[in-house]
Tab-separated table of C-alpha atoms in Angstrom:
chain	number	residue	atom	x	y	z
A	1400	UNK	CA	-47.142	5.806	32.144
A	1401	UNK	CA	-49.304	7.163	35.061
A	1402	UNK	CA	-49.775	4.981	37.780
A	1403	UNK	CA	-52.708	5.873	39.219
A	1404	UNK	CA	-51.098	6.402	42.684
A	1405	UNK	CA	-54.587	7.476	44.321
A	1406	UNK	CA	-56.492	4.616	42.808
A	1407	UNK	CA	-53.446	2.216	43.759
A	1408	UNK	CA	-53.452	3.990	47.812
A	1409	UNK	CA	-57.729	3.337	47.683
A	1410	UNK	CA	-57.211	-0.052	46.531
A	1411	UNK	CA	-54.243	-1.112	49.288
A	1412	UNK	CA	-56.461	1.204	51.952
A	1413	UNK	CA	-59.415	-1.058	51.524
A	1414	UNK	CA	-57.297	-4.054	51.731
A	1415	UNK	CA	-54.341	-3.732	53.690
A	1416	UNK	CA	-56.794	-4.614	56.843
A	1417	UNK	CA	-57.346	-8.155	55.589
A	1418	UNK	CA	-54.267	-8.826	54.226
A	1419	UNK	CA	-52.637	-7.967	57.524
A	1420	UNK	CA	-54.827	-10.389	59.316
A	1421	UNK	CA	-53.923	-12.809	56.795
A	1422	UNK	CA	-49.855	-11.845	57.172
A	1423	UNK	CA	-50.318	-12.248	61.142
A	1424	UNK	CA	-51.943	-15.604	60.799
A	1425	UNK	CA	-48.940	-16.472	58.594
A	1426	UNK	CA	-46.116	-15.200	60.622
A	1427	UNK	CA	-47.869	-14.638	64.048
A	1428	UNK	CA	-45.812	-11.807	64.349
A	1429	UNK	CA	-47.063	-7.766	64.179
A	1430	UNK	CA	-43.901	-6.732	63.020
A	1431	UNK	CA	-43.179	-9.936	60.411
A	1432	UNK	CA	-46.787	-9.170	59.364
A	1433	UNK	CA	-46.455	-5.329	58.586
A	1434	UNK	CA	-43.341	-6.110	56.955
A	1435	UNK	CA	-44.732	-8.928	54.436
A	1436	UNK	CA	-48.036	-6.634	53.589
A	1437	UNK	CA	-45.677	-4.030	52.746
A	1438	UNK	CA	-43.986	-5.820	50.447
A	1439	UNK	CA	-46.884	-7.530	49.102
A	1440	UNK	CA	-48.024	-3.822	48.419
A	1441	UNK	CA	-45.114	-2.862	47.009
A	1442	UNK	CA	-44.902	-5.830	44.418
A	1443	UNK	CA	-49.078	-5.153	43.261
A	1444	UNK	CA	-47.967	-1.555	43.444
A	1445	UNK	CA	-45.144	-2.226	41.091
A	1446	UNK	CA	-46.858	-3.389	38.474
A	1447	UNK	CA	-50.119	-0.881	39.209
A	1448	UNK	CA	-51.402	0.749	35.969
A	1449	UNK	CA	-54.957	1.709	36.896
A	1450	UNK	CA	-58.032	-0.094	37.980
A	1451	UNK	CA	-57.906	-1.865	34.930
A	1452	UNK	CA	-54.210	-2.882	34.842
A	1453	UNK	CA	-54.396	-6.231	36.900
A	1454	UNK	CA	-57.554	-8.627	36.557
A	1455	UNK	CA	-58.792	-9.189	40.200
A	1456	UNK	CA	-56.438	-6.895	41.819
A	1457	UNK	CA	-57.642	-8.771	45.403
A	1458	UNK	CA	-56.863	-12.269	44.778
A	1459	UNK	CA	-53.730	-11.434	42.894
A	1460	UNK	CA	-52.887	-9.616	46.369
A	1461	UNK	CA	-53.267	-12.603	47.996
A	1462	UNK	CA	-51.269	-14.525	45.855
A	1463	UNK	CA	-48.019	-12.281	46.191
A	1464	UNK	CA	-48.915	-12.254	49.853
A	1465	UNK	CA	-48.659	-15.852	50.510
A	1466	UNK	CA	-46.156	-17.362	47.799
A	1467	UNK	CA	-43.656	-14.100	49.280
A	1468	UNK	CA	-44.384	-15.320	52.928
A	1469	UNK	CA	-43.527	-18.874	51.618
A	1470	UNK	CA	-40.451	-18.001	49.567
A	1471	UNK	CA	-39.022	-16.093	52.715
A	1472	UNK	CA	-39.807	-18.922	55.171
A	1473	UNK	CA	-37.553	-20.826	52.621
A	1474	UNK	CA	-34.760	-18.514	53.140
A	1475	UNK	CA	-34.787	-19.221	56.992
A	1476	UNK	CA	-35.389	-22.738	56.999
A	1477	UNK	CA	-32.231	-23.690	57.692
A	1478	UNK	CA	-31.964	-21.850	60.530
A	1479	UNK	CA	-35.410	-23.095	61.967
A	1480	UNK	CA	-35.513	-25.893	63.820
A	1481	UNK	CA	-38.785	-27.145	64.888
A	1482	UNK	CA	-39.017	-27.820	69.018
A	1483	UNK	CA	-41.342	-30.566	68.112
A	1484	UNK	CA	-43.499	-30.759	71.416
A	1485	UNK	CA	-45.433	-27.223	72.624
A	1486	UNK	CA	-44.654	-25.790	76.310
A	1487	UNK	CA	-46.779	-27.571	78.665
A	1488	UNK	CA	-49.851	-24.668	78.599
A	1489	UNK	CA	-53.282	-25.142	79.091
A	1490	UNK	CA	-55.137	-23.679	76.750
A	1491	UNK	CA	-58.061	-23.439	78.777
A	1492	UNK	CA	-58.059	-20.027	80.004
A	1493	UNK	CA	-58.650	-17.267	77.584
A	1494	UNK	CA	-58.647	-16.660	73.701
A	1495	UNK	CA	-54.819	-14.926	74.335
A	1496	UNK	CA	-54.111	-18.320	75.429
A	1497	UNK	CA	-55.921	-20.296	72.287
A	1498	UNK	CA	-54.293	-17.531	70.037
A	1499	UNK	CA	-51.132	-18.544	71.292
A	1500	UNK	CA	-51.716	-22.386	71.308
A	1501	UNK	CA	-53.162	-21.776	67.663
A	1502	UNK	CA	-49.935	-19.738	66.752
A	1503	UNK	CA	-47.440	-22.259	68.515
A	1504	UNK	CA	-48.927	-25.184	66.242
A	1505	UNK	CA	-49.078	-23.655	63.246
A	1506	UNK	CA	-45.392	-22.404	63.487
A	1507	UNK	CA	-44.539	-26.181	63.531
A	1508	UNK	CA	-45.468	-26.465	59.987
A	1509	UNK	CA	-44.167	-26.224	57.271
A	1510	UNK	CA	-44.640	-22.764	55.529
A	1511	UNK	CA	-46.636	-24.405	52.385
A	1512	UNK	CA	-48.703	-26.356	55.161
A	1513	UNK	CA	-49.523	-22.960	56.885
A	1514	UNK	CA	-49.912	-21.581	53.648
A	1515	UNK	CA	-52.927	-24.124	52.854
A	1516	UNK	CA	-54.032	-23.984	56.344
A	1517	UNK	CA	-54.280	-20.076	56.600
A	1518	UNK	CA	-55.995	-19.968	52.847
A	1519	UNK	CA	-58.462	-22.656	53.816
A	1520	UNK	CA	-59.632	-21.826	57.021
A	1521	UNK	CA	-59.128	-18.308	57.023
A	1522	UNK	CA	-59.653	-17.150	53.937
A	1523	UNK	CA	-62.079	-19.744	53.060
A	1524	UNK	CA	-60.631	-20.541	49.674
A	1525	UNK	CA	-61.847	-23.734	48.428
A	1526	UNK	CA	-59.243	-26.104	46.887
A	1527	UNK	CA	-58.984	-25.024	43.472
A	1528	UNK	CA	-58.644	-21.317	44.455
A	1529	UNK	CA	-55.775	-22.188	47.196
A	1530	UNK	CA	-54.157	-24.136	44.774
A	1531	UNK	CA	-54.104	-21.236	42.237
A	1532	UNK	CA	-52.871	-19.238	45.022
A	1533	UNK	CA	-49.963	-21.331	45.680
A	1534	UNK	CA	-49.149	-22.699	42.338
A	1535	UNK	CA	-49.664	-26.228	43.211
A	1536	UNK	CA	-52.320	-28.673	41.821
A	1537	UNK	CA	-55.320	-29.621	43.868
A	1538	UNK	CA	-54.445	-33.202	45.151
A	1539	UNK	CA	-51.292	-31.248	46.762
A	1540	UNK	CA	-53.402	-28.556	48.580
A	1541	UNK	CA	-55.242	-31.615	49.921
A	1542	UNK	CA	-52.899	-33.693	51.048
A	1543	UNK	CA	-51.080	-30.899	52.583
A	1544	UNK	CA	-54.389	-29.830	54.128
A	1545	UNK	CA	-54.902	-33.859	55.553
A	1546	UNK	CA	-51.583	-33.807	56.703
A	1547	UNK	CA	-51.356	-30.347	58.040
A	1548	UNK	CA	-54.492	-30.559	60.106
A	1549	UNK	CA	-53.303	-34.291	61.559
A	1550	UNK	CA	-49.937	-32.581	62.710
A	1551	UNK	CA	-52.391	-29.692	64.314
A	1552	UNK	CA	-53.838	-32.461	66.114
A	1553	UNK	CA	-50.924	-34.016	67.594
A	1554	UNK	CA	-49.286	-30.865	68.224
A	1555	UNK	CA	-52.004	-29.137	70.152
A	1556	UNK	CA	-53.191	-32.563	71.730
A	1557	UNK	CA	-56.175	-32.252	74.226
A	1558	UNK	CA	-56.024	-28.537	73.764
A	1559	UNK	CA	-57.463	-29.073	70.458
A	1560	UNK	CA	-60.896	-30.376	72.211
A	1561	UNK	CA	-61.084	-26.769	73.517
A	1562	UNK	CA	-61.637	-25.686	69.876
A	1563	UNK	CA	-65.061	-27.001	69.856
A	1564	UNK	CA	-66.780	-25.229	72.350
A	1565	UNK	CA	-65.769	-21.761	70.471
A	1566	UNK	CA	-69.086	-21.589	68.302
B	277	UNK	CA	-68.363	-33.054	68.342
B	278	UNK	CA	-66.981	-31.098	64.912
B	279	UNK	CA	-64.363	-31.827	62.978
B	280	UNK	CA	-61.052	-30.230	63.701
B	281	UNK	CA	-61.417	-28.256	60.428
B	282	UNK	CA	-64.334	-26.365	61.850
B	283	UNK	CA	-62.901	-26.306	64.818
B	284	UNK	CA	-59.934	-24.392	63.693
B	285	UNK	CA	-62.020	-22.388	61.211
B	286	UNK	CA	-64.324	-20.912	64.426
B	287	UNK	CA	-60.934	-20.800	66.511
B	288	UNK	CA	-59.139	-18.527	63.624
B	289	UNK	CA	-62.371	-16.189	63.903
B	290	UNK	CA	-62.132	-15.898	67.194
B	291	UNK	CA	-58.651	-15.180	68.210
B	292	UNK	CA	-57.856	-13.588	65.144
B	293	UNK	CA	-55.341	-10.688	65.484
B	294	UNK	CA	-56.870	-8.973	68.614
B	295	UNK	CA	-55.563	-5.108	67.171
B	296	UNK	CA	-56.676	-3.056	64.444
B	297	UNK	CA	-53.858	-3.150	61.295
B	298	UNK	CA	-51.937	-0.172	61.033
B	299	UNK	CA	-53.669	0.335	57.419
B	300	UNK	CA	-51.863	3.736	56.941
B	301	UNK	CA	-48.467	2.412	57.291
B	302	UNK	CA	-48.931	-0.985	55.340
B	303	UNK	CA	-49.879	1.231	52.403
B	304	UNK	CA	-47.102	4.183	52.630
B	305	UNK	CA	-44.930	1.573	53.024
B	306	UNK	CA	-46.296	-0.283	50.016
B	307	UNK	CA	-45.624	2.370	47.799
B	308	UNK	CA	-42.201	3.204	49.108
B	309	UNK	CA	-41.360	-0.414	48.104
B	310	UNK	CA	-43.360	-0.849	44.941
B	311	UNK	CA	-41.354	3.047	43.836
B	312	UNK	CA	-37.689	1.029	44.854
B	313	UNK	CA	-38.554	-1.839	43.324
B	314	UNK	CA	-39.642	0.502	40.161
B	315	UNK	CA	-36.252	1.774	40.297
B	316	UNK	CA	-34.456	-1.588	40.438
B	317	UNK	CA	-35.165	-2.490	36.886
B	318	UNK	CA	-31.841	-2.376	35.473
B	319	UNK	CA	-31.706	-6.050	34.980
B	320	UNK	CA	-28.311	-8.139	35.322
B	321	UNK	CA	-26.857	-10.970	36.134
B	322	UNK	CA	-25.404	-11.259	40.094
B	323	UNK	CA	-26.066	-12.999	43.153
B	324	UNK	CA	-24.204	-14.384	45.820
B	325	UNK	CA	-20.850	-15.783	46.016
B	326	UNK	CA	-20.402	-17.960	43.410
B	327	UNK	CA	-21.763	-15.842	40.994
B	328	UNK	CA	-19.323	-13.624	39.037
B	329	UNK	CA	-19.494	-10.498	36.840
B	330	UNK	CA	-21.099	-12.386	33.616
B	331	UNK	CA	-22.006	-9.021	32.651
B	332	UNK	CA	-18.571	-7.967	32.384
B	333	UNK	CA	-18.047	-10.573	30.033
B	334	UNK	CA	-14.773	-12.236	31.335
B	335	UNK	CA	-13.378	-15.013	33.615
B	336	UNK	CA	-15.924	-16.670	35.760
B	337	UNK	CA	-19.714	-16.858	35.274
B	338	UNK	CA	-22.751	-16.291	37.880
B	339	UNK	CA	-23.147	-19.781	39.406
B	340	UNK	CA	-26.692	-19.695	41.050
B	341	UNK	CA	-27.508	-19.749	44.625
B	342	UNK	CA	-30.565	-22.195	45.828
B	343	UNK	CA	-32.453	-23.325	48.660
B	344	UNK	CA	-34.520	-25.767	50.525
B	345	UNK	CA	-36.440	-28.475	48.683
B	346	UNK	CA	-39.916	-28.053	48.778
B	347	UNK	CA	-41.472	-31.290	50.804
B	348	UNK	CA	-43.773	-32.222	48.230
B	349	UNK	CA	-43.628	-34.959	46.371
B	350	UNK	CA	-41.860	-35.114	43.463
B	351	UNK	CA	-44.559	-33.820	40.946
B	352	UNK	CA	-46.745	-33.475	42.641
B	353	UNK	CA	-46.736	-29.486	42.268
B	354	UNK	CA	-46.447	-29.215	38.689
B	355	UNK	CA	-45.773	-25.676	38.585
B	356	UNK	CA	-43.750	-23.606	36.040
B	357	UNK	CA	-42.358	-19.962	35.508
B	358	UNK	CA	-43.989	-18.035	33.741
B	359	UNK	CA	-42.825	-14.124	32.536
B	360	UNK	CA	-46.854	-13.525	32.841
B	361	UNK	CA	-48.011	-12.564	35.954
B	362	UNK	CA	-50.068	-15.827	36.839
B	363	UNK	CA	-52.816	-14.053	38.701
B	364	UNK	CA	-53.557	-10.992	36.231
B	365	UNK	CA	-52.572	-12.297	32.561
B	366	UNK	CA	-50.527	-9.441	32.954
B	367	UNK	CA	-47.104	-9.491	30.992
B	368	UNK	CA	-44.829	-8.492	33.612
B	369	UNK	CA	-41.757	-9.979	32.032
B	370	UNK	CA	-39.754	-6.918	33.271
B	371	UNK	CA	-40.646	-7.203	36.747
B	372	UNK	CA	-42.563	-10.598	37.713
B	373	UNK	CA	-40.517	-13.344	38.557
B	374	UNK	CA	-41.706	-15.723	41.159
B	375	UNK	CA	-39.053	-16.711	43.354
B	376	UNK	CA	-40.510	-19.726	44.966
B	377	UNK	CA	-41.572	-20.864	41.641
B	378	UNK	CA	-38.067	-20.556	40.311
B	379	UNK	CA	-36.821	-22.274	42.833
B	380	UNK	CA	-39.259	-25.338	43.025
B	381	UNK	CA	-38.541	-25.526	38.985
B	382	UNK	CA	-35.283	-25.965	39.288
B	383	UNK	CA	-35.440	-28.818	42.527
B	384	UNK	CA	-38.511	-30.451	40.143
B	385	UNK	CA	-35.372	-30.602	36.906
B	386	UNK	CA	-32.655	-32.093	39.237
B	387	UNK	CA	-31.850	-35.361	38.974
B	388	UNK	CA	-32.897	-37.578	41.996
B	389	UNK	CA	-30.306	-36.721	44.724
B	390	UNK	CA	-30.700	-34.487	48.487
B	391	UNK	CA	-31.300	-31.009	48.691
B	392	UNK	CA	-30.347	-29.015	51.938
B	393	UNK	CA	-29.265	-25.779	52.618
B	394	UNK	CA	-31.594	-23.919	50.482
B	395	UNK	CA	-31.685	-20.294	50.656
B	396	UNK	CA	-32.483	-17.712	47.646
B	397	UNK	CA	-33.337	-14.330	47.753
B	398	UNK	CA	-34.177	-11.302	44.788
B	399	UNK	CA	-31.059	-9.290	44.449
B	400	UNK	CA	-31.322	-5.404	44.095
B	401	UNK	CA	-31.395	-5.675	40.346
B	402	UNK	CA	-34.339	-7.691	41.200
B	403	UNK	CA	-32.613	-11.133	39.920
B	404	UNK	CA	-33.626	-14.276	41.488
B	405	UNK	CA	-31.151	-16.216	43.007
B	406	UNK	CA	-31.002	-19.670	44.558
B	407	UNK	CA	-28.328	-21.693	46.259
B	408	UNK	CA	-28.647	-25.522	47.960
B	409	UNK	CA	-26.296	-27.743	48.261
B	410	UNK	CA	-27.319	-31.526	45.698
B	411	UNK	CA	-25.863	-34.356	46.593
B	412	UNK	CA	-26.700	-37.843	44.430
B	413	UNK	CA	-25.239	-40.361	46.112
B	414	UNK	CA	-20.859	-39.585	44.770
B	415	UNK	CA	-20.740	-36.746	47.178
B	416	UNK	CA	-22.268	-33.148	47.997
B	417	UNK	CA	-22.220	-30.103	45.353
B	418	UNK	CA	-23.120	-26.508	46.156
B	419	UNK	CA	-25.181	-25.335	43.300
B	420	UNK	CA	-26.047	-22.203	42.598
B	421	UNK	CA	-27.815	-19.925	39.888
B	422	UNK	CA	-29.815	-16.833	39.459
B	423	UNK	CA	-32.975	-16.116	36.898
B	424	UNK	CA	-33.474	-12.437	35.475
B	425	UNK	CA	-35.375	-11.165	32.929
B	426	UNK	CA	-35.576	-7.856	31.012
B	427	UNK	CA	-33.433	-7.822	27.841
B	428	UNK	CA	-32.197	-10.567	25.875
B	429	UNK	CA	-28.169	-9.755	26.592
B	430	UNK	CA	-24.965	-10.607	24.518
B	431	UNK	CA	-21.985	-12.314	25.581
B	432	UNK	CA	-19.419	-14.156	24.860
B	433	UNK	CA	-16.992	-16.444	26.205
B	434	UNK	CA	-14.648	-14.931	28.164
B	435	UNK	CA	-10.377	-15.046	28.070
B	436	UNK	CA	-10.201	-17.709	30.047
B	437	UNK	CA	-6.298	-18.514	31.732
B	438	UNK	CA	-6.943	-21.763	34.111
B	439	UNK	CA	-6.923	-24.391	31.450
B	440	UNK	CA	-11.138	-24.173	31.552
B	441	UNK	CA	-13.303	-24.575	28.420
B	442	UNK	CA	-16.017	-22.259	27.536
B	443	UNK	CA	-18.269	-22.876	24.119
B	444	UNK	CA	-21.358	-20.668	22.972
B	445	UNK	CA	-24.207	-21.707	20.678
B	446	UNK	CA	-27.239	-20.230	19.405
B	447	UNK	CA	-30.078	-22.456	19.711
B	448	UNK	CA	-33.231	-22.849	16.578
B	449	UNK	CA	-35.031	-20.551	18.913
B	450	UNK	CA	-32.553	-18.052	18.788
B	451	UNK	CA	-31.529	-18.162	22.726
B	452	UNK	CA	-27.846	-18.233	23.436
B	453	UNK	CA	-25.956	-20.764	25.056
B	454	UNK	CA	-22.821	-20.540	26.971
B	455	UNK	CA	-21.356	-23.369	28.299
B	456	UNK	CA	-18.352	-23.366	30.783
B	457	UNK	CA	-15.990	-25.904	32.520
B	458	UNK	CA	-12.541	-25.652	34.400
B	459	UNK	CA	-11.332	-24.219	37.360
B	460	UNK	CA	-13.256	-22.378	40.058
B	461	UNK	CA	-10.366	-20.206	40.819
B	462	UNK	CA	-8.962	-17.992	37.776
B	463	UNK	CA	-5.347	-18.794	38.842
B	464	UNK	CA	-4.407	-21.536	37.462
B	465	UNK	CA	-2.026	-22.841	40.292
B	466	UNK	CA	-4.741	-22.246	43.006
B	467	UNK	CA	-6.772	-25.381	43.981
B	468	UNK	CA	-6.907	-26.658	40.528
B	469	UNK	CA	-9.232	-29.376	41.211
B	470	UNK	CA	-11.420	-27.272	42.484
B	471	UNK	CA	-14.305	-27.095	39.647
B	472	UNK	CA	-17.064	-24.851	38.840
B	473	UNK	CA	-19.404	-26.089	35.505
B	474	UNK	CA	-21.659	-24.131	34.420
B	475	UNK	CA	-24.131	-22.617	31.758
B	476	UNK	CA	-25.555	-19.838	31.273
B	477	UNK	CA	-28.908	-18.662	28.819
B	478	UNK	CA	-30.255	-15.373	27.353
B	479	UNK	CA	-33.684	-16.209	25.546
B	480	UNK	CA	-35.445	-13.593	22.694
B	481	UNK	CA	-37.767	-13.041	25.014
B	482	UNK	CA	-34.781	-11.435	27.772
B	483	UNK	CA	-35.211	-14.475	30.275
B	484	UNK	CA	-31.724	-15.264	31.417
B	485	UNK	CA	-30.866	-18.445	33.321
B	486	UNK	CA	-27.489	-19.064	35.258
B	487	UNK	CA	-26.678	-22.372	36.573
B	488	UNK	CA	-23.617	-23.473	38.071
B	489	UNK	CA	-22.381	-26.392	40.131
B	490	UNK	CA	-18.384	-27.234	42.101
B	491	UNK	CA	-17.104	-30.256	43.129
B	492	UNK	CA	-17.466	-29.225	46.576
B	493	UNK	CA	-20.140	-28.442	49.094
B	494	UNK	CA	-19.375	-24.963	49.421
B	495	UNK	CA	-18.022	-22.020	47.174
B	496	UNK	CA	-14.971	-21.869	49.525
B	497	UNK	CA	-13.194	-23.307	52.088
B	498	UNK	CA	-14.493	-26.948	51.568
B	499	UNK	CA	-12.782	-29.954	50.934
B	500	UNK	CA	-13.191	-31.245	47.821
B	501	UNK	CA	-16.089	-34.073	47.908
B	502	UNK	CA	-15.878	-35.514	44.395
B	503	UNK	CA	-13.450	-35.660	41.051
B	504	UNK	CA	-15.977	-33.652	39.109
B	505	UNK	CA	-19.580	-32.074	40.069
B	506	UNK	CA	-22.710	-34.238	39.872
B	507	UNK	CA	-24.458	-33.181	37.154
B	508	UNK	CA	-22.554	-33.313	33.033
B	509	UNK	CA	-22.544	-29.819	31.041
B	510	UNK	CA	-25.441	-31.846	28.894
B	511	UNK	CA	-27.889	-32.078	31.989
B	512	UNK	CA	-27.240	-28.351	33.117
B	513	UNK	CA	-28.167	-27.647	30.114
B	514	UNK	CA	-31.597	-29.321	30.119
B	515	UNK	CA	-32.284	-27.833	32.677
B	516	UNK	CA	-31.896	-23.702	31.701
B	517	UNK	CA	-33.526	-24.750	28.814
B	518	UNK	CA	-36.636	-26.834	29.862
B	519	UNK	CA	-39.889	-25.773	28.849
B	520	UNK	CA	-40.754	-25.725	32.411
B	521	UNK	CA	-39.523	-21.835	31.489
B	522	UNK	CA	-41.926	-21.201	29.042
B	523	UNK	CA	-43.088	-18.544	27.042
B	524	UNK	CA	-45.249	-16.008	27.967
C-alpha cells in the first residue's frame, strides 16, 4: 500500500516544531529531544496510510511522543538517582537561569509527573485530554498534577516567587 | 500573587526552548525510523536473557524481562492493551504495542509484593519486553516476559531432559497455552534448584504473551532466594490471559 510519503513529510514538517518543544520540555536535552521526535515520527510514520489513515494525526503524535518519553525514562530509572536538593542558584538573573531552574525541578520528577506537568501547562491539555494522552484516568492526572506542582514548589523554593513577575 | 500553576504556565512560555527545532532532521529522521521499524515486522518471540528460542520450539521458553513499577496507586490507572491503536481506532495489531502500557498491565496483575529493577525495551522484531525483579514477602524473583503480536504461532512442548514439566492446552477461545516448570538450566546436574516457571500464550488474534519467573533474583549468578518462585503456574496463568489484554 502507498504511504503517502509526501503527505506523511508535510504532516511531520508542520509539526515536528512543536513536538520538539514539547520533547525538550520533557527531556531538557537538544539531543534527547531530537532523538524522541524522531522516533515519535517514525512510530506515526509507521503506521502512515494517507491523510485519512489515522483520526487526528496531531494528538495521536502527542500521544506516542509522551507515553515513548515515559516508557524510556522507565528503562533508566534505575540508574537515576534523584539529588533531591537543586545547586544553590539564584534564579534571579535571566530567563537562561529560570530555564535552567525550571529544567532542574522538573528533572526531579517522576517521568509520569513531568508527563502531566509538560501536557498541562504546556500544551494546555485539560484533564480529560492528558489523561487520554497518558492512558491514565482523570483523578490520576490530578493527583499527579497536585502532587507534582507541590514537589515544584519545594524544589525550586523562593525561586519559585520569581515565576510571578514573568507576565 | 498567582498560583504556581500560572506561574509555571507563563514561565514555560517564556523560557521555552530558546532555538529554532531542527524541523528537517526530526522528519528525515522520522522516516528513516518509521521505514526500519516497517522492516522489523517479522514478529517472534525473544528478549533478553532469560528468554530462550520459543520459536525454535525446544528446551527453555522466553521468560519476560520487566521494569520499574509505576508510582501510582494501585488502580488507580486503569489502563489496558489494546492491539488498536488507542489514539486513531486504527487496528495496528501488527505494529502497535504500547510498551508502557504492557508493562503497567502486567505490575497492575501481580500479586501485592515490591517491584524494583524495572527495565523493558522493544526488541528488533519489535517485541515488547519487560524485566523487574517481585518480591512478596518469601524472597526476591526476577521476572521476566515479552508481548508480540502478528500471527497466532504453533508450538509445542519441547524435549525437555532436566526432570521439568511442560503441558499445552487450547483454551474455549481457541488461544494456546503452554505451561512449563523445572530447571532453569537444561543440564540436569547444573544448579538443579535453580527454577524457571513459566507460560507462554498465542491468541487467534496473533497476541503472544511470555511470562516467566526463577527462584532467584537474577537470571544468573544469584543465590538462590526461595524453594520455588513466588507466583504458582495457576496465577501466571491469569495473568497472560486476563482480559486486561483484550480484543481489539
Amino acid at each position: 500500500m502507498a504511504r503517502n510519503v509526501e503527505g506523511f513529510r508535510d504532516f511531520a514538517a508542520a509539526r515536528g516544531g512543536s513536538l520538539f518543544r514539547t520533547a525538550w520540555w520533557l527531556t531538557g536535552d537538544w539531543h534527547l529531544a531530537e532523538d524522541l521526535v524522531q522516533e515519535t515520527l517514525g512510530k506515526v510514520y509507521r503506521r502512515w496510510r494517507g491523510p485519512d489513515g489515522i483520526d487526528n494525526p496531531a494528538g495521536y503524535a502527542r500521544t506516542v511522543l509522551v507515553r515513548t518519553y515515559v516508557s524510556h525514562r522507565r528503562r533508566r530509572s534505575s540508574s537515576e538517582v534523584p539529588t533531591g536538593e537543586l545547586p544553590d542558584r539564584s534564579v534571579h538573573d535571566d530567563d537562561a537561569a529560570l530555564r535552567l531552574a525550571l529544567l532542574e525541578a522538573l528533572a526531579r520528577l517522576s517521568a509520569k509527573d513531568r508527563a502531566v506537568l509538560v501536557l498541562r501547562y504546556w500544551e494546555d491539555r485539560s484533564l480529560e485530554e492528558t489523561a487520554t494522552e497518558l492512558g491514565m484516568s482523570t483523578g490520576a492526572v490530578k493527583s499527579r498534577s497536585f502532587h507534582a506542582l507541590k514537589r515544584l514548589r519545594v524544589v525550586l523554593g523562593d525561586g519559585v516567587e520569581d515565576l510571578s513577575v514573568l507576565d | 500573587m498567582q498560583d504556581i500553576d500560572e506561574r509555571l504556565v507563563h514561565a514555560m512560555r517564556r523560557v521555552a526552548v530558546p532555538e529554532t527545532p531542527p524541523v528537517d532532521d526530526l522528519v528525515s529522521g522520522g522516516i528513516a525510523r518509521g521505514e526500519r521499524m516497517r522492516r522489523r515486522r517479522v514478529w517472534a518471540v525473544a528478549g533478553g536473557g532469560l528468554v530462550t528460542a520459543l520459536a525454535t520450539a525446544v528446551a527453555l521458553v522466553a521468560v519476560p524481562e520487566v521494569m520499574g513499577r509505576p508510582e501510582v496507586a494501585p488502580g488507580a490507572d486503569d489502563v489496558s492493551v489494546d492491539l488498536r491503536d488507542e489514539s486513531s481506532g486504527e487496528d495496528t495489531g501488527d505494529d502497535s504495542l504500547d510498551e508502557a502500557v504492557i508493562v503497567e498491565v502486567v505490575l497492575d496483575l501481580l500479586p501485592a509484593g515490591d517491584v524494583s529493577e524495572v527495565r523493558s525495551g522493544v526488541g528488533s522484531e519489535g517485541q515488547v519486553w519487560f524485566e523487574f525483579v517481585y518480591d512478596d514477602g518469601a524472597g526476591a524473583s526476577v521476572i521476566q516476559g515479552s508481548v508480540s503480536a502478528g500471527e497466532s504461532e504453533a508450538f509445542s512442548c519441547p524435549v525437555i531432559v532436566n526432570g521439568g514439566e511442560c503441558e499445552m492446552d487450547v483454551l474455549a477461545d481457541g488461544t494456546k497455552l503452554m505451561r512449563m516448570a523445572g530447571p532453569y538450566y537444561p543440564q540436569a546436574d547444573r544448579e538443579p534448584e535453580r527454577l524457571l516457571w513459566s507460560v507462554h500464550v498465542s491468541r487467534p488474534d496473533g497476541l503472544r504473551i511470555n511470562l516467566g519467573e526463577m527462584n532467584a533474583p537474577t537470571e544468573k549468578g544469584s543465590d538462590i532466594s526461595r524453594p520455588e518462585p513466588p507466583l504458582t503456574l495457576d496465577q501466571l496463568t491469569a495473568i497472560v490471559t486476563s482480559d486486561r489484554w483484550r480484543q481489539p
